[in-house]
Coordinates of C-alpha atoms in Angstrom, one line a residue:
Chain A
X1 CA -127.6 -7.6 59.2
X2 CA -125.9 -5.1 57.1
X3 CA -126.5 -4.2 53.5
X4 CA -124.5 -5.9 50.9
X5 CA -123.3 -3.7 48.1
X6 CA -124.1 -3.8 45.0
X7 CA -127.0 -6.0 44.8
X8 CA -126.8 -8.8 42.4
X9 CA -130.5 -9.4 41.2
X10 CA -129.5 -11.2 37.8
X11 CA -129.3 -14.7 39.0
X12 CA -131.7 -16.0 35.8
X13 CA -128.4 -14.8 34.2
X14 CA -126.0 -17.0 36.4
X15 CA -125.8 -17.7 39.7
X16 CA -123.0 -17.0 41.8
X17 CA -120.9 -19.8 42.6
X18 CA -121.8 -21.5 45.9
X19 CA -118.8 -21.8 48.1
X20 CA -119.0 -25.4 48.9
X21 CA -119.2 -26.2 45.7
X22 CA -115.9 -24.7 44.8
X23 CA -114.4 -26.8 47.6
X24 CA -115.4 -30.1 45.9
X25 CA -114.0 -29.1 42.6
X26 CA -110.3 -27.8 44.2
X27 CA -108.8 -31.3 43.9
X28 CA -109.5 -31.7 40.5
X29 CA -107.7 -29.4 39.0
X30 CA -104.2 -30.3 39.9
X31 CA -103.9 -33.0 42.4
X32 CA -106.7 -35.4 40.5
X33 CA -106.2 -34.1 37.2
X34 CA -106.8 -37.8 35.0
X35 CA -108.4 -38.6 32.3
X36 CA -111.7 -40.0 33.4
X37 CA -111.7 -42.6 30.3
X38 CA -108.4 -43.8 31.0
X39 CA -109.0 -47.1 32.5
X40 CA -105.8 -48.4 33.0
X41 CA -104.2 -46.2 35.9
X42 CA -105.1 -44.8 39.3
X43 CA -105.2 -41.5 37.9
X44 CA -108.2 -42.2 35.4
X45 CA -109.9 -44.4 38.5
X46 CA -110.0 -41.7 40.7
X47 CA -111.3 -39.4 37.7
X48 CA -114.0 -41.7 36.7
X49 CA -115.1 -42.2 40.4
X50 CA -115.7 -38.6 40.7
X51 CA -117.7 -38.6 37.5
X52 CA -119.9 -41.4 38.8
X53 CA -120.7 -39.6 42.2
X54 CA -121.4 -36.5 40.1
X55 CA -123.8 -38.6 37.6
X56 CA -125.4 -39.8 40.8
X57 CA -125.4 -36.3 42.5
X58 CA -127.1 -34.9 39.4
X59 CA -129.5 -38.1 38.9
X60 CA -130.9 -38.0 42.0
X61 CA -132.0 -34.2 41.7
X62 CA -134.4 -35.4 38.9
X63 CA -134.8 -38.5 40.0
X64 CA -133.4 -40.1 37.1
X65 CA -131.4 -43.3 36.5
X66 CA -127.6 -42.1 36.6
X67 CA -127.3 -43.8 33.0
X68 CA -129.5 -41.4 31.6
X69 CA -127.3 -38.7 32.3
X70 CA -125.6 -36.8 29.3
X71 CA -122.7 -34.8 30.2
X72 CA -122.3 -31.5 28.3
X73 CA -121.1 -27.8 28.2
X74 CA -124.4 -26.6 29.1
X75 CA -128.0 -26.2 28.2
X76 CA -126.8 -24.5 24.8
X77 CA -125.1 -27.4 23.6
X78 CA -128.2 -29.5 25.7
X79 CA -131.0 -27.4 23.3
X80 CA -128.8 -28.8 20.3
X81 CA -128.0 -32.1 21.1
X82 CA -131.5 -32.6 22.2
X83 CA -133.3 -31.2 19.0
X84 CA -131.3 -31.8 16.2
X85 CA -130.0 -34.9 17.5
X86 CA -134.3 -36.3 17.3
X87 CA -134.8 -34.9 14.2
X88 CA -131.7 -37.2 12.3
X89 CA -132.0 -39.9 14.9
X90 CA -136.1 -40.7 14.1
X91 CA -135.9 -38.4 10.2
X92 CA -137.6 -41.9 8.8
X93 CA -140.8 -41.0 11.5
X94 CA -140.8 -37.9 10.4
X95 CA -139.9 -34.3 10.2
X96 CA -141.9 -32.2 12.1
X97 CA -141.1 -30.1 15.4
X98 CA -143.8 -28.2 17.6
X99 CA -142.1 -25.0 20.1
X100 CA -143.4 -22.4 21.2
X101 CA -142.4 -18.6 20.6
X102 CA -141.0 -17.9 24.2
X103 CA -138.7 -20.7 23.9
X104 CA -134.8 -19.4 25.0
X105 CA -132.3 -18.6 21.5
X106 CA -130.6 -21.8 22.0
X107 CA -134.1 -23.5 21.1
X108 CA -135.3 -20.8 18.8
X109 CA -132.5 -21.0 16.9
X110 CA -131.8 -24.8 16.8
X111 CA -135.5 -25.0 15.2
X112 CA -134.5 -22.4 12.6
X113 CA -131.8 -24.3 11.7
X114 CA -133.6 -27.6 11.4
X115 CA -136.0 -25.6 8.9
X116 CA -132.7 -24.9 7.0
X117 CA -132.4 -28.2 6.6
X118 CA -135.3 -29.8 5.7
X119 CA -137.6 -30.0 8.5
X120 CA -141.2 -28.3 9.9
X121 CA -141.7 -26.7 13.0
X122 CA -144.7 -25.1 14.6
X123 CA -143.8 -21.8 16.8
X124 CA -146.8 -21.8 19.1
X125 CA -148.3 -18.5 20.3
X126 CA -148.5 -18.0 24.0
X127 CA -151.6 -16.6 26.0
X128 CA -151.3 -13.0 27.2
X129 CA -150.3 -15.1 31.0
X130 CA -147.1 -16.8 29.2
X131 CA -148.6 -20.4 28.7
X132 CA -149.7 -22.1 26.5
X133 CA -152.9 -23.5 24.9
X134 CA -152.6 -27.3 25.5
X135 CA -155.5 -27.8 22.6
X136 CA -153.9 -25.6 20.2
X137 CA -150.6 -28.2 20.9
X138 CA -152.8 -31.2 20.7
X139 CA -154.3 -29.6 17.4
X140 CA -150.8 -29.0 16.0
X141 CA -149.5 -32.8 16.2
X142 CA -149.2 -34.6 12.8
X143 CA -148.6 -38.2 12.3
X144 CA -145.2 -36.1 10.9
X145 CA -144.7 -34.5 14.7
X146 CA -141.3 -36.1 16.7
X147 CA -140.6 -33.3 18.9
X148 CA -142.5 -31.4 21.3
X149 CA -140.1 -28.6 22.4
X150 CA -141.7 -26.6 25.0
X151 CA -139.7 -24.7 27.8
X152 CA -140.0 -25.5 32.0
X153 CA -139.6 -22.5 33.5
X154 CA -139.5 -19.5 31.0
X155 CA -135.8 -17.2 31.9
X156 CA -137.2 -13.8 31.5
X157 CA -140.7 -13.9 33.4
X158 CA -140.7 -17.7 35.2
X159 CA -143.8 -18.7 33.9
X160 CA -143.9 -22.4 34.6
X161 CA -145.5 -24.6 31.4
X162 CA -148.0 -27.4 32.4
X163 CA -145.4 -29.7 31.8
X164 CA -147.2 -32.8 32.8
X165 CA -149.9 -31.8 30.5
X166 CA -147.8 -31.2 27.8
X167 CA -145.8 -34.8 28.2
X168 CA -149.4 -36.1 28.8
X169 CA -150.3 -35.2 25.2
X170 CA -147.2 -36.3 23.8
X171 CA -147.5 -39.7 25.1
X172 CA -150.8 -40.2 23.8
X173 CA -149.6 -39.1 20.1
X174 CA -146.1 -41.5 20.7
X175 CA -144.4 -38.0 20.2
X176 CA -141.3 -37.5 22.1
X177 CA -141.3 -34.1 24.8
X178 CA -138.0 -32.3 25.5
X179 CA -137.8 -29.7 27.9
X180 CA -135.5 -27.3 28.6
X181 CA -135.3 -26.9 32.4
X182 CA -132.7 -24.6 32.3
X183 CA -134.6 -22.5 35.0
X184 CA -136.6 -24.9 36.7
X185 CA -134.0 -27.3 38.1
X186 CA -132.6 -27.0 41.2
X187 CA -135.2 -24.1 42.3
X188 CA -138.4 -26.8 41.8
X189 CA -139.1 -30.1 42.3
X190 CA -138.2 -31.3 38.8
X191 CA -139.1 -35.4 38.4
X192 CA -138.4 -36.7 34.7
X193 CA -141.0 -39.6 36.0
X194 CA -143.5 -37.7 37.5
X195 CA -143.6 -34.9 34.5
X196 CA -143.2 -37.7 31.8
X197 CA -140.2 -35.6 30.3
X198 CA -138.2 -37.8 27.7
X199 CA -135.2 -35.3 27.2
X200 CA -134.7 -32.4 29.6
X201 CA -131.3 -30.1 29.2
X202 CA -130.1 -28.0 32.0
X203 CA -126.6 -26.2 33.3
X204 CA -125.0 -25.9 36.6
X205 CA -124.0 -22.4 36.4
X206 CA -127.6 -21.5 36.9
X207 CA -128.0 -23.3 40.2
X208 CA -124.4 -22.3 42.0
X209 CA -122.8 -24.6 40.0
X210 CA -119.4 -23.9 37.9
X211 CA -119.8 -22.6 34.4
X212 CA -119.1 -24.3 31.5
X213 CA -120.7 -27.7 32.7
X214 CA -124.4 -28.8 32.1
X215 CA -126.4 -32.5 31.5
X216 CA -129.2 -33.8 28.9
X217 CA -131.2 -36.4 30.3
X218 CA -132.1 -38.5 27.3
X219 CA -134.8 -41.5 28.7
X220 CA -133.8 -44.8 28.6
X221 CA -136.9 -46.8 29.4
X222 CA -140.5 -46.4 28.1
X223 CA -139.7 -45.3 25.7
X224 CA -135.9 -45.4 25.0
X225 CA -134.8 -42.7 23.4
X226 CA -131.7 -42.0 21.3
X227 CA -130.1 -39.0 20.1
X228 CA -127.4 -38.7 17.4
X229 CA -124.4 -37.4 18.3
X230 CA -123.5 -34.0 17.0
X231 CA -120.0 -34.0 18.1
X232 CA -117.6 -37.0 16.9
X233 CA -114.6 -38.2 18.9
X234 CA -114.0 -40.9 21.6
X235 CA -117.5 -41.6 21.9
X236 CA -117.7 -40.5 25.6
X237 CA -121.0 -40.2 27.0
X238 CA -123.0 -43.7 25.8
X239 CA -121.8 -42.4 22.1
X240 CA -124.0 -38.9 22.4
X241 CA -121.7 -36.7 23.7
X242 CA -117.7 -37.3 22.7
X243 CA -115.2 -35.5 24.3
X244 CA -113.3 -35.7 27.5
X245 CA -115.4 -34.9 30.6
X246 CA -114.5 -31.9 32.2
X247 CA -114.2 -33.6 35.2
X248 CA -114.1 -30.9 38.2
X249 CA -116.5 -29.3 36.4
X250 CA -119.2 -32.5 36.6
X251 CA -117.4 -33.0 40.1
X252 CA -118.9 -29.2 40.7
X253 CA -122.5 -29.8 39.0
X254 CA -123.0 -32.7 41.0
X255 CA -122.2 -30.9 44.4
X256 CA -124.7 -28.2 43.1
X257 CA -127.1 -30.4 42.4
X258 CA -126.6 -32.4 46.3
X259 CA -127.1 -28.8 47.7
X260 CA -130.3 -27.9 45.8
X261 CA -132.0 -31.4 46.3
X262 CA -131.4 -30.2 50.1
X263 CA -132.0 -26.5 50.6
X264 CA -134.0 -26.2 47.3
X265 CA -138.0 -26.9 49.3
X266 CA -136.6 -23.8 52.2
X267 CA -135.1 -21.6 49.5
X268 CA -138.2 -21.8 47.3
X269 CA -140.4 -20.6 50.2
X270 CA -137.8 -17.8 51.2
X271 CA -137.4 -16.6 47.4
X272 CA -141.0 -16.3 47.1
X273 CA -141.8 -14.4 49.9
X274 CA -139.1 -11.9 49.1
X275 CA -140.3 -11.7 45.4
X276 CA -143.6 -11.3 46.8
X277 CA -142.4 -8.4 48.8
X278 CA -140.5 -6.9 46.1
X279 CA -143.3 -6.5 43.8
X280 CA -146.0 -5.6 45.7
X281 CA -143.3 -2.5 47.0
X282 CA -143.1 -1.5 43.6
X283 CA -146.7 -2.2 42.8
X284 CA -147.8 0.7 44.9
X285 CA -146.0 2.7 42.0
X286 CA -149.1 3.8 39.5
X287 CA -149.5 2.0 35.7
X288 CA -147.1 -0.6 37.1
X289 CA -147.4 -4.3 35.9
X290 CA -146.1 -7.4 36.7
X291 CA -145.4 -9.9 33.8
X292 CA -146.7 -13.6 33.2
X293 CA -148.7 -15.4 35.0
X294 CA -148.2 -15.2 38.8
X295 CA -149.5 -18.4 39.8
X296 CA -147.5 -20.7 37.7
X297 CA -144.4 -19.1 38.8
X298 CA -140.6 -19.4 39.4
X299 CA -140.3 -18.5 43.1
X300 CA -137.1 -16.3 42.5
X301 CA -138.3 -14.0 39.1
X302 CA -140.4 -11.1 38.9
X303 CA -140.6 -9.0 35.7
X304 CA -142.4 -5.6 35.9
X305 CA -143.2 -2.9 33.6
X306 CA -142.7 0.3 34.4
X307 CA -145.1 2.4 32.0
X308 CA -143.9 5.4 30.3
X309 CA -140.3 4.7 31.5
X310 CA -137.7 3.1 29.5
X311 CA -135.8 0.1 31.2
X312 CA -132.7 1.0 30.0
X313 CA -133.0 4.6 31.2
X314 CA -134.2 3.3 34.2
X315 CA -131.4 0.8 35.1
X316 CA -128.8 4.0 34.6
X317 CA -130.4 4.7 37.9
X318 CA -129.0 2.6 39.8
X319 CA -126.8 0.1 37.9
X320 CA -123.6 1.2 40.0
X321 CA -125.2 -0.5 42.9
X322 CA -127.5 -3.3 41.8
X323 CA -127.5 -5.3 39.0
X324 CA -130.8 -6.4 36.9
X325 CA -131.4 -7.0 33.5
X326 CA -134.1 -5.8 31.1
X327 CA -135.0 -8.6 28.9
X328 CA -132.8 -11.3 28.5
X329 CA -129.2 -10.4 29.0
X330 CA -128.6 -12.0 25.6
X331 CA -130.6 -9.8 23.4
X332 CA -130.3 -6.6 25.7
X333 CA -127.3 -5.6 23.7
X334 CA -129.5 -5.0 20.8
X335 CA -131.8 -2.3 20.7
X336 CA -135.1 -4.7 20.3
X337 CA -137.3 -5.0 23.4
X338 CA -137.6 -8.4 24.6
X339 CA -139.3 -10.9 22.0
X340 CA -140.7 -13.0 24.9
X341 CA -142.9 -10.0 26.3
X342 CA -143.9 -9.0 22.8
X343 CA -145.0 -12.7 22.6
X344 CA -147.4 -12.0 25.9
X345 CA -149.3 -9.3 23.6
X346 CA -147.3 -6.4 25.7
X347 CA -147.0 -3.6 22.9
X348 CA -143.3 -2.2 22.2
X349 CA -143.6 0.5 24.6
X350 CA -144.3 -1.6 27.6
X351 CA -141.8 -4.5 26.8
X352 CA -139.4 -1.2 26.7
X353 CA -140.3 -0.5 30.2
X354 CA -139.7 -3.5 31.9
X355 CA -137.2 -5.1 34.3
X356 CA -136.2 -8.9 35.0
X357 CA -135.7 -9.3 38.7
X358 CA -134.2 -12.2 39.5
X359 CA -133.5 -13.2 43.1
X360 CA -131.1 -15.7 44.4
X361 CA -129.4 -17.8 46.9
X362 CA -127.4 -15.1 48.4
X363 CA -130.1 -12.2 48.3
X364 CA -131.1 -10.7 51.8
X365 CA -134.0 -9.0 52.9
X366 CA -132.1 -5.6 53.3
X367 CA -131.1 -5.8 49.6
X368 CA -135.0 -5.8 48.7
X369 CA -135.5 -3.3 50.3
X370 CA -132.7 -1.3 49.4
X371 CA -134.1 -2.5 45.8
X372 CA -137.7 -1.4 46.1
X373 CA -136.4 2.8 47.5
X374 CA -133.6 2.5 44.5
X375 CA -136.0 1.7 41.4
X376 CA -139.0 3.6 43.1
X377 CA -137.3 6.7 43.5
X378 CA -135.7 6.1 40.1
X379 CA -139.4 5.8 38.4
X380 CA -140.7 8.7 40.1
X381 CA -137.6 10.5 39.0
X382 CA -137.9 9.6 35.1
X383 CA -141.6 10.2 35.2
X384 CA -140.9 13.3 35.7
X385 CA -138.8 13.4 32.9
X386 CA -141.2 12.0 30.4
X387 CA -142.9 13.5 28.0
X388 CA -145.3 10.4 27.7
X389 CA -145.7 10.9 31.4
X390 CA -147.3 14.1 30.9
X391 CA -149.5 13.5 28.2
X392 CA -150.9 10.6 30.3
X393 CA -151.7 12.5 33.3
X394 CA -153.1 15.3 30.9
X395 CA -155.7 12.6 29.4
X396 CA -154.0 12.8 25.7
X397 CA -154.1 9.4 24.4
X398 CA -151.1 8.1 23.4
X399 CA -151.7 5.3 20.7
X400 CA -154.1 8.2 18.6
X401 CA -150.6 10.1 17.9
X402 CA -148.9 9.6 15.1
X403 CA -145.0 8.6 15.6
X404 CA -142.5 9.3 13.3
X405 CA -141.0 6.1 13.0
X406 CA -137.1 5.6 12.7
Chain B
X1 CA -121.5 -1.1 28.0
X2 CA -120.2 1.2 30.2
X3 CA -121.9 5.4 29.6
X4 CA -119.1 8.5 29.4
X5 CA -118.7 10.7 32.3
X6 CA -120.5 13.7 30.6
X7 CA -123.5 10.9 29.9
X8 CA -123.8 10.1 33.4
X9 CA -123.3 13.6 35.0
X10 CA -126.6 14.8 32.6
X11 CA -128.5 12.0 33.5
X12 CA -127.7 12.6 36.8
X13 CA -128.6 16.2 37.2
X14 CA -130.2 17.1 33.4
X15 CA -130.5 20.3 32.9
X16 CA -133.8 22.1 32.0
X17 CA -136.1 19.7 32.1
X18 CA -140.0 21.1 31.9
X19 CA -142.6 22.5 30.3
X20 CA -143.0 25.8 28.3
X21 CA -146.5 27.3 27.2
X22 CA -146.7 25.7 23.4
X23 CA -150.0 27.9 23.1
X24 CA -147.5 31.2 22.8
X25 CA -146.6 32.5 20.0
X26 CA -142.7 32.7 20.5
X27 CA -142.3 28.9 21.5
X28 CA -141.6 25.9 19.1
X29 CA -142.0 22.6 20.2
X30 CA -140.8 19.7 18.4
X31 CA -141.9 16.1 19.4
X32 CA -139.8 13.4 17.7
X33 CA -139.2 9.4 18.0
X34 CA -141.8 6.5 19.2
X35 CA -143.2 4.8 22.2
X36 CA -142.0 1.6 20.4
X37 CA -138.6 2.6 19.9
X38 CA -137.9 3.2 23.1
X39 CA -137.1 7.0 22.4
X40 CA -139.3 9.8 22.7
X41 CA -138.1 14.0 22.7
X42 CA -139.7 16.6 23.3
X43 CA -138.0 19.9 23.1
X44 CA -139.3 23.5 23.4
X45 CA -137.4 26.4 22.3
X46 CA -138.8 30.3 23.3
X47 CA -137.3 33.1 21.7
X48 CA -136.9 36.5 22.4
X49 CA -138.4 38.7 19.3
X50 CA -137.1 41.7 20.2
X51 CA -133.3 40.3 19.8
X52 CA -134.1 37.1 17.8
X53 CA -132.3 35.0 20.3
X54 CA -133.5 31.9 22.1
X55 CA -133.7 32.5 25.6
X56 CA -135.3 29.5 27.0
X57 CA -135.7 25.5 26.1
X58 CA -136.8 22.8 28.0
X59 CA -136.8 19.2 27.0
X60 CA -138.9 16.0 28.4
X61 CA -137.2 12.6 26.9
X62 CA -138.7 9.2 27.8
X63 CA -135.3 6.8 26.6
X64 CA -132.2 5.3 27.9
X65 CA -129.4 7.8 29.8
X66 CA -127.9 8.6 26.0
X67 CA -131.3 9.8 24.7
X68 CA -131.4 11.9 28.0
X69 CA -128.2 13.2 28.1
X70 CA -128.6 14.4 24.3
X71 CA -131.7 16.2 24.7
X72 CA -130.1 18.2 28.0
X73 CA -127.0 19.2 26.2
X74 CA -129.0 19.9 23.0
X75 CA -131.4 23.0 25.6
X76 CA -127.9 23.8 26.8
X77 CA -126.8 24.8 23.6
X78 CA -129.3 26.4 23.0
X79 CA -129.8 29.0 24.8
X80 CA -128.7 31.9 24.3
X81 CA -128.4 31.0 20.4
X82 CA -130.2 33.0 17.2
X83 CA -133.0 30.2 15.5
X84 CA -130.4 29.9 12.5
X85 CA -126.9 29.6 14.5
X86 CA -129.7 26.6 16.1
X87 CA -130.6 24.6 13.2
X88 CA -126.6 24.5 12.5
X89 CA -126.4 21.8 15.5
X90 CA -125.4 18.6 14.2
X91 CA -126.0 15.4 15.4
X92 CA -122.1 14.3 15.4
X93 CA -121.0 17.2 17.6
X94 CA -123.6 16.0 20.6
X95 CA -121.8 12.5 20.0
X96 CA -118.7 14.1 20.1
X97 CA -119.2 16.1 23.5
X98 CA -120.6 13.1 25.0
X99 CA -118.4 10.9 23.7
X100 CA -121.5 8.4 22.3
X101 CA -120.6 4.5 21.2
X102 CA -121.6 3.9 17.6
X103 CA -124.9 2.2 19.1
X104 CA -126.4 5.4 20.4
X105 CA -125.7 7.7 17.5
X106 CA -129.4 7.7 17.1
X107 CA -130.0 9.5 20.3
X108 CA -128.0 12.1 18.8
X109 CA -130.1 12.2 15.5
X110 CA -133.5 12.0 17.5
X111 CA -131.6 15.2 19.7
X112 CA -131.1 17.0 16.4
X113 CA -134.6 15.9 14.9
X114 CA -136.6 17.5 17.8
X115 CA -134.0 20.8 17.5
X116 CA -134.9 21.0 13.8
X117 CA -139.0 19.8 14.8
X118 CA -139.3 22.7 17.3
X119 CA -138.0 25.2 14.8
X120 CA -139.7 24.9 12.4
X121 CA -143.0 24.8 14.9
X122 CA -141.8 28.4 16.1
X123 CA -141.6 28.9 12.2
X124 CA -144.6 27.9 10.8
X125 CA -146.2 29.7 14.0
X126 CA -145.1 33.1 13.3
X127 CA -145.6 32.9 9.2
X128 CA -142.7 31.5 7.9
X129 CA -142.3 28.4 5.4
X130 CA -141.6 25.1 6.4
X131 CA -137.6 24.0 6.3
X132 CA -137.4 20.6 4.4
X133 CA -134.6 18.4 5.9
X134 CA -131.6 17.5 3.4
X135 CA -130.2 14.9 5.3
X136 CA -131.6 11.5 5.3
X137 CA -131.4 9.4 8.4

């Protein structure tokens, strides 16, 4: 097979598009354009029908009851409806929130907000492998706790929470567990029964799906949960979520979600083995370390630090022919290294040096290797280049010297 | 964000990078920036006693391509330069010639910082005083 060029290794980003799935949306955009909550014409009937399959489509993936399937604009709006919409819908069982400080912006954020506004929330540390320390949650539960907000499948090093140790706890303290499984679904088995999850948010452009399109599954037995609504309208949705459905768009997540369910137990395996081979090429690379724990694992991310390099430096490299991201491509506009690695216990200068691989659906085996030479030979080149370099392989320690900080 | 042309070409073929001998008398070095800030310089300037002119400089820089690309035009310059027509180099014209968004200005300062640093190493070397910076970053 040839190489494909450039090499797209951002998929915790997005994911491409898979092709099928734009062929099941097509019809809805013009031919069956209704309304899927107008009841009272074909057009809305054939709308509505499509929504169903897709509520089914996506159900099934997490083996969930197709009722208990919140449509929304993504896990963003997911994170939100999920958090804030606990903390008014049980405020007379109290006010207090437990997260933990790897959790993505949207839940970060959320949780800042409902400090704004009256509420409490523990930001648990993680442990230098990216998890956390289930007795430090237990410990953290008041008769005041609601929430426990604690991530699936981490976006910028894959760790993988012991989620069904997590909802365990919760249970047992009649505390409610949301996850958000932005990352996880669709690339691991995901079972809301199995893992005891109560609320779960997650977003189709993140498993080939369309953009723009994403669910919350909100539990509706043992216990049934309810969320207020944080956007007012038509009361779409079972009164959670108003606003008309963006119907090829649900028609496109639930395709997504059919293909996953299928190919997700051959793609895992295939991912992995092609991460594996990815790092343990650039592992061969001296003061060169992976991120996170690499046992609990996404199959299809891989960070690495590259010591004494800076990731950003080191992208320039070869950013004209593949395409990575160092940190989170949300922050990596600002200047800070990533706040997730800092949260590991990595020191600035190594969260500086590190890269987010994250493999996909439509990576080949050529492209990895194409990957390994490119950022290898782009190391070796920098290294070179760097001063800190140098004074390691002269034996000057680095941490004694005094920087002049800007 | 997408780098300038000039950014790229010294990233892609920097000029002078290496080493000079900091135990000499003639050579300044000046070591600026952090590990944790993602930028570190170090420049080294040698200059010629006889004429007063610098007539080599070498720079290492562990940073993104702008950092890189500010430290190779910064030995470019130079060379060939007397220490005071040196510490004239401002920050704002290496943003100019490398055309720099307002986000990596600082590459420029830290460019100018290790200029001035190396200086006033070759200074204090050879007996003279200290220069005190007047601009505050």
């Amino acid at each position: 097979m040839n190489l494909n060029l450039p090499v797209y290794l951002d998929n915790n980003a997005t994911t491409p598009m898979d092709p099928r799935v734009l062929e099941a949306m097509l019809p809805y955009f013009v031919e069956k354009f209704g309304n899927a909550a107008s009841r009272n014409h074909s057009f809305g009937w054939v709308a509505e029908e499509a929504v169903d399959y897709g509520r089914e489509q996506v159900a099934k993936l997490i083996n969930a009851d197709p009722k208990e399937i919140i449509f929304t604009s993504g896990a963003t709006e997911g994170d939100n409806l999920a958090i804030k919409g606990v903390f008014e819908m049980y405020a007379s069982k109290g006010n207090h929130i437990i997260t933990c400080t790897t959790e993505h912006k949207a839940v970060l954020d959320t949780c800042k907000h409902i400090e704004k506004i009256g509420g409490r929330v523990t930001y648990l540390q993680v442990q230098a492998d990216g998890l956390i320390d289930l007795t430090e949650l237990e410990a953290a539960i008041t008769p005041e706790t609601i929430l426990i907000s604690i991530m699936y499948g981490n976006n910028e090093i894959g760790v993988i929470q012991p989620v069904r140790e997590i909802s365990k706890i919760a249970r047992k303290h009649g505390v409610l567990f949301f996850t958000d499984a932005t990352q996880a679904v669709g690339k691991i088995p995901v079972d809301v029964q199995a893992d005891g999850i109560d609320l779960m948010a997650f977003s189709g452009h993140k498993m080939y799906g369309p953009k723009g399109v994403g669910a919350l599954y909100v539990r509706r037995k043992n216990p049934r949960v309810k969320v207020t609504a944080q956007m007012d309208g038509g009361g779409h949705e079972r009164g959670m979520r108003s606003g008309t459905l963006n119907v090829p768009g649900i028609v496109g997540f639930g395709k997504a979600c059919e293909l996953c369910m299928n190919e997700m137990e051959s793609e895992a395996k295939r991912l992995s083995a092609m991460r594996d081979r990815l790092e343990n090429g650039l592992m061969v690379l001296e003061e060169t370390y992976v991120n996170g724990n690499r046992e609990h694992r996404l199959p299809h991310t891989a960070n690495i630090s590259f010591k004494y390099v800076e990731g950003e430096g080191l992208m320039m490299g070869f950013n004209k022919n593949i395409a990575l991201s160092s940190g989170s491509a949300c922050t990596s506009a600002s200047l800070e290294p990533s706040y997730v690695l800092k949260a590991l216990g990595l020191g600035d200068d190594l969260a500086h040096s590190s890269l987010r691989f994250g493999l996909g659906r439509f990576t080949t085996d050529e492209q990895i290797d194409y990957t390994i030479n490119a950022v290898k030979e782009t190391v070796l080149k920098l290294r070179e280049m760097s001063p800190l370099w140098e004074m390691y392989k002269e034996g000057v320690d680095i941490d004694a010297i005094e920087w002049a900080h800007h | 964000m997408a780098y300038s042309d000039k950014v790229i070409d010294h990233y892609q073929n920097p000029k002078n990078v290496g080493t000079l001998d900091k135990s000499k008398q003639n050579v300044g070095t000046g070591l600026v920036g952090a590990p944790e800030c993602g930028d570190v310089m170090r420049l080294q300037i040698e200059v010629d006693e006889a004429s007063g002119l610098i007539m080599d400089a070498k720079f290492k820089t562990f940073g993104c391509g702008s950092a890189i690309a500010s430290s190779s035009l910064a030995t470019e310059w130079l060379k060939g330069k007397t220490v005071d027509q040196a510490l004239a180099i401002d920050n704002m014209d290496i943003v100019e010639e490398l055309n720099l968004p307002p986000v990596k200005i600082h590459c420029s300062v830290l460019a100018e910082d290790a200029i001035k640093a190396a200086i006033n190493d070759y200074r204090v070397k050879n007996g003279m005083p200290e220069l005190v910076e007047e601009k505050a970053h």
